[in-house]
Tab-separated table of C-alpha atoms (C1' of nucleotides) in Angstrom:
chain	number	residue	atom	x	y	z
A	1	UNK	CA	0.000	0.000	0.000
A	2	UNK	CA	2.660	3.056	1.402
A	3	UNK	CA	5.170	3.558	-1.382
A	4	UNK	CA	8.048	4.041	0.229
A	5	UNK	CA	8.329	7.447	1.465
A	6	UNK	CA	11.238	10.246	-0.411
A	7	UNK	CA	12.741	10.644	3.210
A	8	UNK	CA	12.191	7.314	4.417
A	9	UNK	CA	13.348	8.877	8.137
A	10	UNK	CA	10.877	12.073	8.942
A	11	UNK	CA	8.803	9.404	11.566
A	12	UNK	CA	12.509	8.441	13.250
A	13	UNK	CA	13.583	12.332	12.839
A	14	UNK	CA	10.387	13.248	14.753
A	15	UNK	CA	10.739	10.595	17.105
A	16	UNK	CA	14.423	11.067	18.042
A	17	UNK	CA	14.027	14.503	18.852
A	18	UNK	CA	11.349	14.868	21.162
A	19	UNK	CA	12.721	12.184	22.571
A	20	UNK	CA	15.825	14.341	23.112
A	21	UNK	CA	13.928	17.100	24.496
A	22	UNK	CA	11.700	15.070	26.335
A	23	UNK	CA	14.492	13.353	28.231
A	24	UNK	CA	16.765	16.268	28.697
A	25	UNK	CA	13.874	18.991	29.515
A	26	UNK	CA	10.619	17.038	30.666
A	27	UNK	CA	7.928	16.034	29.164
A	28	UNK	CA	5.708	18.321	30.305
A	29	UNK	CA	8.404	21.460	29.402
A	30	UNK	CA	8.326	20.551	26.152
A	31	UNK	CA	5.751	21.320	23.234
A	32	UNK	CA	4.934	20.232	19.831
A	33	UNK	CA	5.869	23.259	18.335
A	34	UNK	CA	9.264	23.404	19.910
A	35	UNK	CA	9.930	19.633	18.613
A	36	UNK	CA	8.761	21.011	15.209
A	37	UNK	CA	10.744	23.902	15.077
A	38	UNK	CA	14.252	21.521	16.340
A	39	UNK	CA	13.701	19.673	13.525
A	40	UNK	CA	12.827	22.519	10.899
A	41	UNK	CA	9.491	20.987	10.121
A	42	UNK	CA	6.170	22.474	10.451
A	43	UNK	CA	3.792	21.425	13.248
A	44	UNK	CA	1.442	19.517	10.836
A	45	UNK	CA	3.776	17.621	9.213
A	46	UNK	CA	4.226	16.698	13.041
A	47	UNK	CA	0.695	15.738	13.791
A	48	UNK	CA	0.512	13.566	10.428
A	49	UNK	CA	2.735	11.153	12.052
A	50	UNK	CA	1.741	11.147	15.209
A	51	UNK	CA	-2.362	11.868	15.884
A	52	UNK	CA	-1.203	13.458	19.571
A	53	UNK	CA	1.162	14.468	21.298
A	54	UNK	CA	0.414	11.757	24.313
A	55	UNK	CA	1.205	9.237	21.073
A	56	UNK	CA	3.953	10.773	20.814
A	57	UNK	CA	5.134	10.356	24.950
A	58	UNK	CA	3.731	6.808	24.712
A	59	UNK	CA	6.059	6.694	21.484
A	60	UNK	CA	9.100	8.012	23.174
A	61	UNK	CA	8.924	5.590	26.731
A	62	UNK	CA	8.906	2.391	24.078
A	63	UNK	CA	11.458	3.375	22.443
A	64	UNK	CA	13.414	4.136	25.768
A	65	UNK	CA	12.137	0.550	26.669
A	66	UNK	CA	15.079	-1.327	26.080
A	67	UNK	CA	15.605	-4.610	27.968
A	68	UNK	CA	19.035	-5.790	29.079
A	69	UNK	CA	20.382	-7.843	26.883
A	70	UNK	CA	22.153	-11.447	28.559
A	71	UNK	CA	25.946	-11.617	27.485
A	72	UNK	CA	28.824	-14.133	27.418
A	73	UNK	CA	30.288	-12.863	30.100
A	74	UNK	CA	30.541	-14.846	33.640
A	75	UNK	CA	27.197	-13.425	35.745
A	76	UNK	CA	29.354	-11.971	38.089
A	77	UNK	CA	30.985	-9.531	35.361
A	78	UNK	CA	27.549	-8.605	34.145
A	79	UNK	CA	25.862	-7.757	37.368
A	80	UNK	CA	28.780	-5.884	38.559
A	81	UNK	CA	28.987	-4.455	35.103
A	82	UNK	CA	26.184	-3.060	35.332
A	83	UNK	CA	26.951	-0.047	37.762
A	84	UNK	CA	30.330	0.537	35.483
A	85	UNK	CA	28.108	1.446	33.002
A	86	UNK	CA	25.854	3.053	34.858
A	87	UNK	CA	28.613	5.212	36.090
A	88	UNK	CA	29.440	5.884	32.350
A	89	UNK	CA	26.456	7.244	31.270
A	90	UNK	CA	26.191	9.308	34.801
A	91	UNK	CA	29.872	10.663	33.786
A	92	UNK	CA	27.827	11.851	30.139
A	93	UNK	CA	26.520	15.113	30.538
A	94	UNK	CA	23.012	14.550	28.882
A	95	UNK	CA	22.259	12.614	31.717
A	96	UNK	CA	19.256	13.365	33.223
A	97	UNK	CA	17.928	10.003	35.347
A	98	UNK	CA	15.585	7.345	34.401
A	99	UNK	CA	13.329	8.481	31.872
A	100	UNK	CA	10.493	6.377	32.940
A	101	UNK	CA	10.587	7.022	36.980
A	102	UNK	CA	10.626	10.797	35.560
A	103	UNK	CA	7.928	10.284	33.211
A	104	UNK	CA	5.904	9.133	36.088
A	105	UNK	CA	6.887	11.818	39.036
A	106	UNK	CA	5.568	14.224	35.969
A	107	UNK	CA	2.602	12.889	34.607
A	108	UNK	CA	1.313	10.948	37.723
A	109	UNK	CA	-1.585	8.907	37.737
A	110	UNK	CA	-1.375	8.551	34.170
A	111	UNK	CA	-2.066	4.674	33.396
A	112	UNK	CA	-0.297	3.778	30.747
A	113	UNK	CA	2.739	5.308	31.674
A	114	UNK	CA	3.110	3.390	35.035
A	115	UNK	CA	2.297	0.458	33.215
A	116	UNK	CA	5.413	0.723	30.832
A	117	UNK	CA	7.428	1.854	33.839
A	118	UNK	CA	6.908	-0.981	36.074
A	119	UNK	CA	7.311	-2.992	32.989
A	120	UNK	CA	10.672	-1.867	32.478
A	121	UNK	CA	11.869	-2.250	35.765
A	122	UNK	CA	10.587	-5.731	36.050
A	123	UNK	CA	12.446	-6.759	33.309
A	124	UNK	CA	16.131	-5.015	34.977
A	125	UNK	CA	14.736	-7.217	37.611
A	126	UNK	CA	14.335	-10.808	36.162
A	127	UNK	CA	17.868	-10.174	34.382
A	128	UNK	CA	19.227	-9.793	37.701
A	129	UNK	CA	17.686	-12.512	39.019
A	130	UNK	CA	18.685	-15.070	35.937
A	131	UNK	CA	21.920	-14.266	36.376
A	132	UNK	CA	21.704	-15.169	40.450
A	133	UNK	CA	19.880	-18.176	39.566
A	134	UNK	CA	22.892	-19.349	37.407
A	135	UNK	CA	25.020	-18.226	40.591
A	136	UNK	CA	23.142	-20.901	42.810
A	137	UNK	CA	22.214	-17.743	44.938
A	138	UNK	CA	19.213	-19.285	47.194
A	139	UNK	CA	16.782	-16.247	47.010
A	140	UNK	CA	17.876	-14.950	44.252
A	141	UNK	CA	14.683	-12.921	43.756
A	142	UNK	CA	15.247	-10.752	47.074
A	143	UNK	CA	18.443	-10.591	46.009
A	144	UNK	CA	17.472	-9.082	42.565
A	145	UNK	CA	15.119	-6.563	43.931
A	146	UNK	CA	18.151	-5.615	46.335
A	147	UNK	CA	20.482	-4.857	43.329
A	148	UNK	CA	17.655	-3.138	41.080
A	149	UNK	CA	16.950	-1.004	44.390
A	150	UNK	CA	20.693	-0.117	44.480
A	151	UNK	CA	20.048	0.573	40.440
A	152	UNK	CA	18.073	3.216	40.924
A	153	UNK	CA	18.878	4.746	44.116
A	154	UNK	CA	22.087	5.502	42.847
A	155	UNK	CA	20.089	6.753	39.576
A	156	UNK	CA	17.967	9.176	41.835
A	157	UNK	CA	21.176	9.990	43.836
A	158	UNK	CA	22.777	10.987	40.590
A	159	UNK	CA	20.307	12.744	39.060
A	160	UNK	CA	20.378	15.325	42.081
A	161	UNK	CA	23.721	15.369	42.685
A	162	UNK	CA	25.335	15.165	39.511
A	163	UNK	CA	28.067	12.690	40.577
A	164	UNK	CA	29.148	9.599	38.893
A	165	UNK	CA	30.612	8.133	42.520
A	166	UNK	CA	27.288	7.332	43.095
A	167	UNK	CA	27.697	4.652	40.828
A	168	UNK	CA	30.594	3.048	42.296
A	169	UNK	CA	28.891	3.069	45.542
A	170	UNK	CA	26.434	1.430	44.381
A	171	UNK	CA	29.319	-1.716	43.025
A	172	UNK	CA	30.292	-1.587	46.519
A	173	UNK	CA	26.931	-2.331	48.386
A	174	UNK	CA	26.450	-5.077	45.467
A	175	UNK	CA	29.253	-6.990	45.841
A	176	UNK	CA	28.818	-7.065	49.671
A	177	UNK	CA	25.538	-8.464	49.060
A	178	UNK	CA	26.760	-11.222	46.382
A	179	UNK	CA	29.385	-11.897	48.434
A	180	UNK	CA	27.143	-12.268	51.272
A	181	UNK	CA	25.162	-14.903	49.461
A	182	UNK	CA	27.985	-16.698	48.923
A	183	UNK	CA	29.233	-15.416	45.446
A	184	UNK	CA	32.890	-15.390	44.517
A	185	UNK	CA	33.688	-11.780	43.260
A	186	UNK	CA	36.953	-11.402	42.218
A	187	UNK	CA	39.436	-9.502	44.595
A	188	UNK	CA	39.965	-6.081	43.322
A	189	UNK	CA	36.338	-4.495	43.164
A	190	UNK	CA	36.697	-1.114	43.456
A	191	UNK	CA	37.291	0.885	40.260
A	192	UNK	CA	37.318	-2.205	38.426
A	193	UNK	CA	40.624	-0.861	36.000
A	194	UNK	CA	42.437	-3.274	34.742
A	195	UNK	CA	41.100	-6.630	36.710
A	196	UNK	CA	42.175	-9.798	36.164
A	197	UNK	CA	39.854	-10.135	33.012
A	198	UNK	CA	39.513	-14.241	33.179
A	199	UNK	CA	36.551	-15.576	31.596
A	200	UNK	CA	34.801	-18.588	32.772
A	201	UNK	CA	32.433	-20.049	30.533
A	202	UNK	CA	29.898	-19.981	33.103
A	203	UNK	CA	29.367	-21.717	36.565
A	204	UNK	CA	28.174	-24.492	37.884
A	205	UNK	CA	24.300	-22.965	38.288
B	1	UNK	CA	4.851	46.843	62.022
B	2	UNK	CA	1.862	44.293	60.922
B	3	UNK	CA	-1.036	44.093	63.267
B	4	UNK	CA	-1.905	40.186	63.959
B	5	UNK	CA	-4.228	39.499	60.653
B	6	UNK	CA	-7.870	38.646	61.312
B	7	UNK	CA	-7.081	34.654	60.027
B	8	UNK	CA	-3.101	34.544	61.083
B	9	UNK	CA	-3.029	31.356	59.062
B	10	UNK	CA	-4.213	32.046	55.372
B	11	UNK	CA	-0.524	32.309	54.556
B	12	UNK	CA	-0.297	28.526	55.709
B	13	UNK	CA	-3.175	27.196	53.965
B	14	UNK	CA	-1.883	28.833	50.633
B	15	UNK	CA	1.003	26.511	51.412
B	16	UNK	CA	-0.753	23.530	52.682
B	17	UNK	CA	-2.870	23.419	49.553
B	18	UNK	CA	-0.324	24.030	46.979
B	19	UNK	CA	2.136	21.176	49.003
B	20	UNK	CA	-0.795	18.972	48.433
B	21	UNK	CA	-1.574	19.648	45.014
B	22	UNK	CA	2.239	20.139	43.922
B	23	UNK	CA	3.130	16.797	45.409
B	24	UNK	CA	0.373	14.655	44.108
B	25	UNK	CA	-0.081	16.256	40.759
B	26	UNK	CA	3.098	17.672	39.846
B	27	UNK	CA	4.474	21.138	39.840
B	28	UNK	CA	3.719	21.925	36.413
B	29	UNK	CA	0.553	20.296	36.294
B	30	UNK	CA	-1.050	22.765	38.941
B	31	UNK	CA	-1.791	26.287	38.045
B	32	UNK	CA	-2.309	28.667	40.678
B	33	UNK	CA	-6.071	29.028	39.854
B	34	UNK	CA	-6.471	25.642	41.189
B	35	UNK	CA	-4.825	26.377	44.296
B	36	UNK	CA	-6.520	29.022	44.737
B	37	UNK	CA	-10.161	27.449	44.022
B	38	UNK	CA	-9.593	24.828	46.079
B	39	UNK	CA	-9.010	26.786	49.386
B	40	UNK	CA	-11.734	28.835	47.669
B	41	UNK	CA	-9.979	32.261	47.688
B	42	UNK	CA	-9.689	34.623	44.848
B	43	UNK	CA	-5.984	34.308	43.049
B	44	UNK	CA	-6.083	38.145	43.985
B	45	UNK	CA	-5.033	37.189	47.643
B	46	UNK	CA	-2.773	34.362	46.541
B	47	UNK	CA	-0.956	36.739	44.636
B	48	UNK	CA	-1.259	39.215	48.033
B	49	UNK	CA	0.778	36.606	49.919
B	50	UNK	CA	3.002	34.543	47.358
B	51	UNK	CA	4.880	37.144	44.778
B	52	UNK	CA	5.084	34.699	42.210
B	53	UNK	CA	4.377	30.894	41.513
B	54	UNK	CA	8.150	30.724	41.725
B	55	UNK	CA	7.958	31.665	45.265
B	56	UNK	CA	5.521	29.119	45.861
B	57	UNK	CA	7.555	26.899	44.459
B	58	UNK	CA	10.555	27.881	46.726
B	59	UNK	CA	8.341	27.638	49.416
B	60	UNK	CA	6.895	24.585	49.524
B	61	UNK	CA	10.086	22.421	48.776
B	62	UNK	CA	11.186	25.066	52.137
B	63	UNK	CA	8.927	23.556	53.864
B	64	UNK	CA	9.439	19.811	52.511
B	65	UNK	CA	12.710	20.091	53.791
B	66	UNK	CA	12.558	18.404	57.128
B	67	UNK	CA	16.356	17.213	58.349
B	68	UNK	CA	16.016	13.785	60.183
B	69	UNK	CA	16.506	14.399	64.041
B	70	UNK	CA	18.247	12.006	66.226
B	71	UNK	CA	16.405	10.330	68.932
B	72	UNK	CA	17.448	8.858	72.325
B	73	UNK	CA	17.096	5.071	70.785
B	74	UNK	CA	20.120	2.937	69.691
B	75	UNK	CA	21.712	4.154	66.288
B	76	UNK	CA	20.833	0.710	65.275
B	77	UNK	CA	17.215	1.137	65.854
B	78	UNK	CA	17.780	4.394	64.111
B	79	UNK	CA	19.238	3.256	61.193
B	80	UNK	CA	16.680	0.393	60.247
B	81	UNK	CA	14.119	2.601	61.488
B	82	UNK	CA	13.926	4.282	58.996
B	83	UNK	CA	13.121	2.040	56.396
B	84	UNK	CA	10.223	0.580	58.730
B	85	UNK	CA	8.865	4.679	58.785
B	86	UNK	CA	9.532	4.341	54.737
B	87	UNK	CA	7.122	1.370	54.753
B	88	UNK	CA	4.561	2.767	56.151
B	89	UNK	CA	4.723	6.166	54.202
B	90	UNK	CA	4.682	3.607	51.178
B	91	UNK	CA	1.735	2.502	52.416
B	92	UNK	CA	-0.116	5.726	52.497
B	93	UNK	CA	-1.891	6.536	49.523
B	94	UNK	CA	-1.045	10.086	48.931
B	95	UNK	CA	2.673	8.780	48.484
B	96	UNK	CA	4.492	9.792	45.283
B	97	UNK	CA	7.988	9.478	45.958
B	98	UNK	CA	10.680	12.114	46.758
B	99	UNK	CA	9.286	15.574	46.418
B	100	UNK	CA	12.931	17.063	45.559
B	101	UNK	CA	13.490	14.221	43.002
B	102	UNK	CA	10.322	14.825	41.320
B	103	UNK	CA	10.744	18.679	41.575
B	104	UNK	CA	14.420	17.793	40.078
B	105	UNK	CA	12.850	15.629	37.277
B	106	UNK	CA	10.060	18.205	36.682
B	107	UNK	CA	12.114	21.277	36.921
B	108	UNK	CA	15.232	20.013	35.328
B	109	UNK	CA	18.218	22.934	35.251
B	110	UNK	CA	17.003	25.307	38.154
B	111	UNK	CA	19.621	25.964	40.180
B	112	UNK	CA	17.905	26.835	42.924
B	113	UNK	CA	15.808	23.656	43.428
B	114	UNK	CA	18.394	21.414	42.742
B	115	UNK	CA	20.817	22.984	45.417
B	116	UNK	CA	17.644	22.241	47.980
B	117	UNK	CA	17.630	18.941	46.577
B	118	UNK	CA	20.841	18.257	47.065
B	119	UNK	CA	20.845	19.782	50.360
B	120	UNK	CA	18.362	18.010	51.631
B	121	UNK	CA	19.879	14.489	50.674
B	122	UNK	CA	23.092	15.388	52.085
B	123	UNK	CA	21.495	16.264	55.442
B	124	UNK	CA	20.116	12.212	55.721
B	125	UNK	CA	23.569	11.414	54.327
B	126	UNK	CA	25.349	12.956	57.208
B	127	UNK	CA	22.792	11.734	59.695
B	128	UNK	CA	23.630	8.221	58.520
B	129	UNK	CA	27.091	8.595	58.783
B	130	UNK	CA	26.696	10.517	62.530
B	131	UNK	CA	25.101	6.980	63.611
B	132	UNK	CA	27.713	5.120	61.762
B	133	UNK	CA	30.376	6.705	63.461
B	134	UNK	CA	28.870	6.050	67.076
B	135	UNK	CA	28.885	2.474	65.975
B	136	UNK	CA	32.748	2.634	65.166
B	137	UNK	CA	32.343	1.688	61.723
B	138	UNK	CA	35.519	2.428	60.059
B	139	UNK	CA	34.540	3.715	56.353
B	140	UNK	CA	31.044	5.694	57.947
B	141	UNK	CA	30.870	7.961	55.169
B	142	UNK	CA	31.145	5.337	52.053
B	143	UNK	CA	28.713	2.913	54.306
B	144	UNK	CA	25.959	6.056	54.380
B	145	UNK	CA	25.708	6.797	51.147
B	146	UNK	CA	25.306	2.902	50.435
B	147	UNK	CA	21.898	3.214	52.762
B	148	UNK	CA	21.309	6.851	51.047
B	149	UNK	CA	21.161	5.078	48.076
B	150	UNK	CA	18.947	2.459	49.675
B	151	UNK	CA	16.601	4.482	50.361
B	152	UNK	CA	16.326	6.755	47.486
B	153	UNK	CA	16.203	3.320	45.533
B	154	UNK	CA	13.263	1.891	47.385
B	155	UNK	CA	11.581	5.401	47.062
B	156	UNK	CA	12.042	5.400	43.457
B	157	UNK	CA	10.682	2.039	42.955
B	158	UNK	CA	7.794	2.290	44.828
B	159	UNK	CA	6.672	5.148	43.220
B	160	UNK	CA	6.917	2.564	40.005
B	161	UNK	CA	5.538	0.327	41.345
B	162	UNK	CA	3.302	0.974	44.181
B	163	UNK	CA	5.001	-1.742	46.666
B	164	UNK	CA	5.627	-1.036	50.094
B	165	UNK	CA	7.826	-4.239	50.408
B	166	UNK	CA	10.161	-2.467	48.682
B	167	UNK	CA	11.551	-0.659	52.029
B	168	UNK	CA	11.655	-4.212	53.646
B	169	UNK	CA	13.776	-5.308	50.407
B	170	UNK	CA	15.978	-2.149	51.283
B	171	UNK	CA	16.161	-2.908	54.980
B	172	UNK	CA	17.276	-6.408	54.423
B	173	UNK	CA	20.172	-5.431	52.248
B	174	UNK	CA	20.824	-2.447	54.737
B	175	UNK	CA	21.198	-5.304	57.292
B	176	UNK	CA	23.787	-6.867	55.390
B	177	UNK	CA	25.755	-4.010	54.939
B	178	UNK	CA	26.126	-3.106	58.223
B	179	UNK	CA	26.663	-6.635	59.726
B	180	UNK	CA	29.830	-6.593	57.011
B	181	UNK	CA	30.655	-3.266	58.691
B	182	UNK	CA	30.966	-4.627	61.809
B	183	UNK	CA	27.585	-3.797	63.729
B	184	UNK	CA	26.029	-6.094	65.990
B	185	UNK	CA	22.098	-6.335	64.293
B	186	UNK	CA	19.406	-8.125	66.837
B	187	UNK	CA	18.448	-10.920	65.335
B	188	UNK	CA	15.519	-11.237	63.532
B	189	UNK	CA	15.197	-8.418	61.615
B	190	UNK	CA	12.666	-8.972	58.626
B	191	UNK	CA	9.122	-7.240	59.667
B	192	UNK	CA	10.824	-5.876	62.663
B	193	UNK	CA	7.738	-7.055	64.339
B	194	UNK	CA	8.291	-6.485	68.016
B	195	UNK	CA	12.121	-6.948	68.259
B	196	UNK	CA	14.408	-7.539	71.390
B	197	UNK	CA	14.236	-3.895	72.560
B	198	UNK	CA	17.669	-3.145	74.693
B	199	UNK	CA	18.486	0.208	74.661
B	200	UNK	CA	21.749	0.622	75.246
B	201	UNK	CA	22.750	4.364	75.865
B	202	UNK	CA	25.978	4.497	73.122
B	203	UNK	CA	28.165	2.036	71.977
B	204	UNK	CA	31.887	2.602	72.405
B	205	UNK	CA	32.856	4.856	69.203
C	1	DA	C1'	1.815	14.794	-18.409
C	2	DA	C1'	-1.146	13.538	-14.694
C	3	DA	C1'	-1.867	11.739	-10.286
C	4	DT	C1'	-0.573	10.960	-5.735
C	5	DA	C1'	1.860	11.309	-1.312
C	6	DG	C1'	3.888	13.971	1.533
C	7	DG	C1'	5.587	18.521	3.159
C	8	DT	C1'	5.023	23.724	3.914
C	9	DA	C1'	3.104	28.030	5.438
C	10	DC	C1'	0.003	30.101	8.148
C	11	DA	C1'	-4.060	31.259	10.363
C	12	DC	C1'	-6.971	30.023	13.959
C	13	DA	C1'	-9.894	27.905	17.690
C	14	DG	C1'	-10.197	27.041	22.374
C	15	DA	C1'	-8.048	26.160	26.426
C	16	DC	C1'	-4.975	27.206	30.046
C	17	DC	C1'	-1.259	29.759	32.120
C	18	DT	C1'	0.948	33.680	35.098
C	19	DG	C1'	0.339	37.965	36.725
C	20	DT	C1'	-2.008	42.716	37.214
C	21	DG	C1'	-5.521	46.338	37.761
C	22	DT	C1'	-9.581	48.057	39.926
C	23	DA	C1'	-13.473	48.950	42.592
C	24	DA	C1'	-16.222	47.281	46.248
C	25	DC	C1'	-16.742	44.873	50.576
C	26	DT	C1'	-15.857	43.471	55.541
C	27	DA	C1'	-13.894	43.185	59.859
C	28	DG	C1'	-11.201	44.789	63.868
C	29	DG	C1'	-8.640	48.819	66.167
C	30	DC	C1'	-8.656	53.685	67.298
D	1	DG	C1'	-17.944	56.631	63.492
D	2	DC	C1'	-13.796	56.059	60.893
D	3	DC	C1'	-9.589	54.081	59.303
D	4	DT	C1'	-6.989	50.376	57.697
D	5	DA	C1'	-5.702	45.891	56.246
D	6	DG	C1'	-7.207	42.046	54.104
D	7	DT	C1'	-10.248	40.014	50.988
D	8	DT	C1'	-13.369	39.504	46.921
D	9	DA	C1'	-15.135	39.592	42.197
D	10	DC	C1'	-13.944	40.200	37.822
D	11	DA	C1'	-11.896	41.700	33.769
D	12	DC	C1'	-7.912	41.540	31.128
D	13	DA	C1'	-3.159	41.444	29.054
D	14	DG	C1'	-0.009	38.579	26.995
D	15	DG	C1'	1.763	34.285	26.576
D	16	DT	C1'	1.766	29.167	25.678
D	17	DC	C1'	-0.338	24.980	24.718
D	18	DT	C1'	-2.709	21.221	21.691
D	19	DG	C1'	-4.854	20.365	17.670
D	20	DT	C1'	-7.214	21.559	13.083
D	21	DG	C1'	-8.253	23.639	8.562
D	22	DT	C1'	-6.768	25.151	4.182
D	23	DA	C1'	-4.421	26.164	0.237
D	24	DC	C1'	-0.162	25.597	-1.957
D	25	DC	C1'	4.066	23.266	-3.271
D	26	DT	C1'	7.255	19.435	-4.763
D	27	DA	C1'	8.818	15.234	-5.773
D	28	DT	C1'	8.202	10.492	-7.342
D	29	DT	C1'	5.477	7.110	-9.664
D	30	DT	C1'	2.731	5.648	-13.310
DNA sequence: AAATAGGTACACAGACCTGTGTAACTAGGC
DNA sequence: GCCTAGTTACACAGGTCTGTGTACCTATTT
C-alpha cells in the first residue's frame, strides 16, 4: 500500500528529537511546536505522524524501553557491570535520570505510563535474578530486587547530585551483598581498571 | 509593624494546599487558579501573599525540607528505622515518591531547586554517617551513602511500582551491609515485628 | 503529463497559564 | 464613626499549549 516514502526517516527524525527534548527537559516542558521547530518541520507535518502528542510520549517511553540484553560474560561480570556502566552514562553530561521514573513523578496517575514503567523495571529485575539463579544464589529474587533497588537509588542519587561516585557506591553495596550470598567476586572491586579479566564459561548454576 | 491578621493562618493554607496539590499532581501540572479554588480564595489574595508561583515553588520544597533528628534510641534502631517509617509512608496513599526528586525531574536545570535537593539528601547522608560513626564503623561515610542510596532506591521504585515491600527489600540489604561493617544487628530483623528492645545508651565509638 | 503522497506556510480555535488592575466589601482597632 | 488591612469579584493582558483547517508546493510514480 505506502510507497516508500522520499525521506524514508521524517517518523525516526520526529521521534528522536522529542525524545531528546523530552528526556533532557521534561515532558511536560516541552511542546509540539518546539519539537517542530528543532527539527525545521512544520507542526502539521508533526501531527501527520503522530495523531497526539500523548502518542507521541507513549512513542518516546517504548522506544526508551530497552531490555538488558544477557551476554557471554561470567554473571558476576555482568551484574557488577552493570553499575560501570551506569557510572558511564552518569559521567555523560546529557544525563538526566531514568526516563520512565521521571515520566511518572511528571505525569502521575497517568495509566499507561506506570504500566510501561513498572514494565521496564521488572524486566532489569528478572535479568538480575537469571543471572543469580545461574550463581546458585538461594533467594535470588530478594536478592534481585536488592540490586535493582541499588540501580536506581544511585540513579535518583545521581540525578540530584550530579556525581558519577554514586555509581561506584552502588558496586560496593552489590558486591557485599553477592558476596554475602555466597558469590565469589573477584578480589579487586573497586574501580574495576584493569582486573584480572579471566573468563569462565559460566558456573556451575 | 503588621497588626496580627484577622485569620493569622491564610498564609499557611496557601502553602498547605499548593504542598498537596504540587506533590500529588506535579508542579507543572497545577496552576495557581487551582490552588486558589480549592481553598476557595480569589488568586487576587494568593498573589497578596506569594509574589510569584516561583515563590511558591521555593516555598513549599522550604517547607518539605525536614532534616532527620536524632532520637534517644540505639543508632541501630535508628538506622533500620527508617526504612520501617519508609514502609509505612509507602503505604499511604497520597505517596508519590521524593518531592525534591520529582521537583528535580520536573524542573530540570534550576539551580535553585536542585541545590535544595541536594541539600536536603546530604542532610540524611550525614545523619547516617553521625550513627555510623557512634557504631565505630571504620569507612562511615562510604557505608551512608550505600543506605542513602537504599533508600532513594526503594523510594524510586515504589513510586513505580506501588510496593511497600520495597523498604523491607531495602532494609534487608541495609542489614547486610552493616553486619559486614561490623555492627552487631538483633536478630531477627525482617518485619521488625516487636524486636528484642535493649536500649543501650551508646556504643563505644 | 497527470496523479498521488507527503511537506510547507500560516491562520486560527479554544483552552490554560501567570500575573495585574480596579473597585467594592468586611472586619477589627482607634 | 472612621480608618486600615485584608479580601473579593472580575476583567484583562499577553503568553503558551494542543490540535485543526486550508491552500499551496514538490517530488516520485505511473
Amino acid at each position: 500500500m505506502a510507497t516508500l516514502p522520499a525521506k524514508p526517516d521524517m517518523k525516526d527524525r520526529i521521534l528522536e528529537t522529542a525524545d531528546r527534548l523530552f528526556y533532557l527537559q521534561g515532558i511536560r516542558a516541552i511542546g509540539v511546536d518546539t519539537i517542530a521547530a528543532e527539527i525545521g518541520i512544520s507542526k502539521r507535518t508533526l501531527y501527520n505522524h503522530f495523531p497526539s502528542k500523548d502518542a507521541l510520549i507513549t512513542a518516546y517511553l517504548a522506544r526508551r524501553f530497552v531490555a538488558p540484553r544477557t551476554s557471554d560474560k561470567s554473571p558476576v561480570e555482568q551484574i557488577l557491570g552493570t553499575f560501570d556502566s551506569l557510572e558511564r552514562r552518569f559521567s555523560a553530561k546529557d544525563f538526566r535520570g531514568c526516563p520512565f521514573v521521571n515520566a511518572v513523578a511528571e505525569l502521575g496517575e497517568d495509566r499507561s505510563v506506570r504500566k510501561v514503567a513498572v514494565a521496564f523495571k521488572e524486566s532489569r529485575r528478572l535479568w538480575f535474578r537469571d543471572l543469580l539463579v545461574q550463581l546458585g544464589v538461594a533467594d535470588a529474587d530478594a536478592l534481585a530486587t536488592q540490586l535493582a533497588l541499588l540501580v536506581d537509588g544511585s540513579i535518583a542519587q545521581d540525578l540530584v547530585r550530579n556525581d558519577p561516585a554514586m555509581a561506584r557506591a552502588a558496586k560496593e553495596a552489590a558486591t557485599v551483598l553477592l558476596r554475602n550470598a555466597g558469590v565469589k567476586v573477584g578480589g579487586n572491586i573497586a574501580t574495576n581498571k584493569r582486573a584480572t579479566k579471566k573468563r569462565h564459561s559460566r558456573p556451575a548454576s
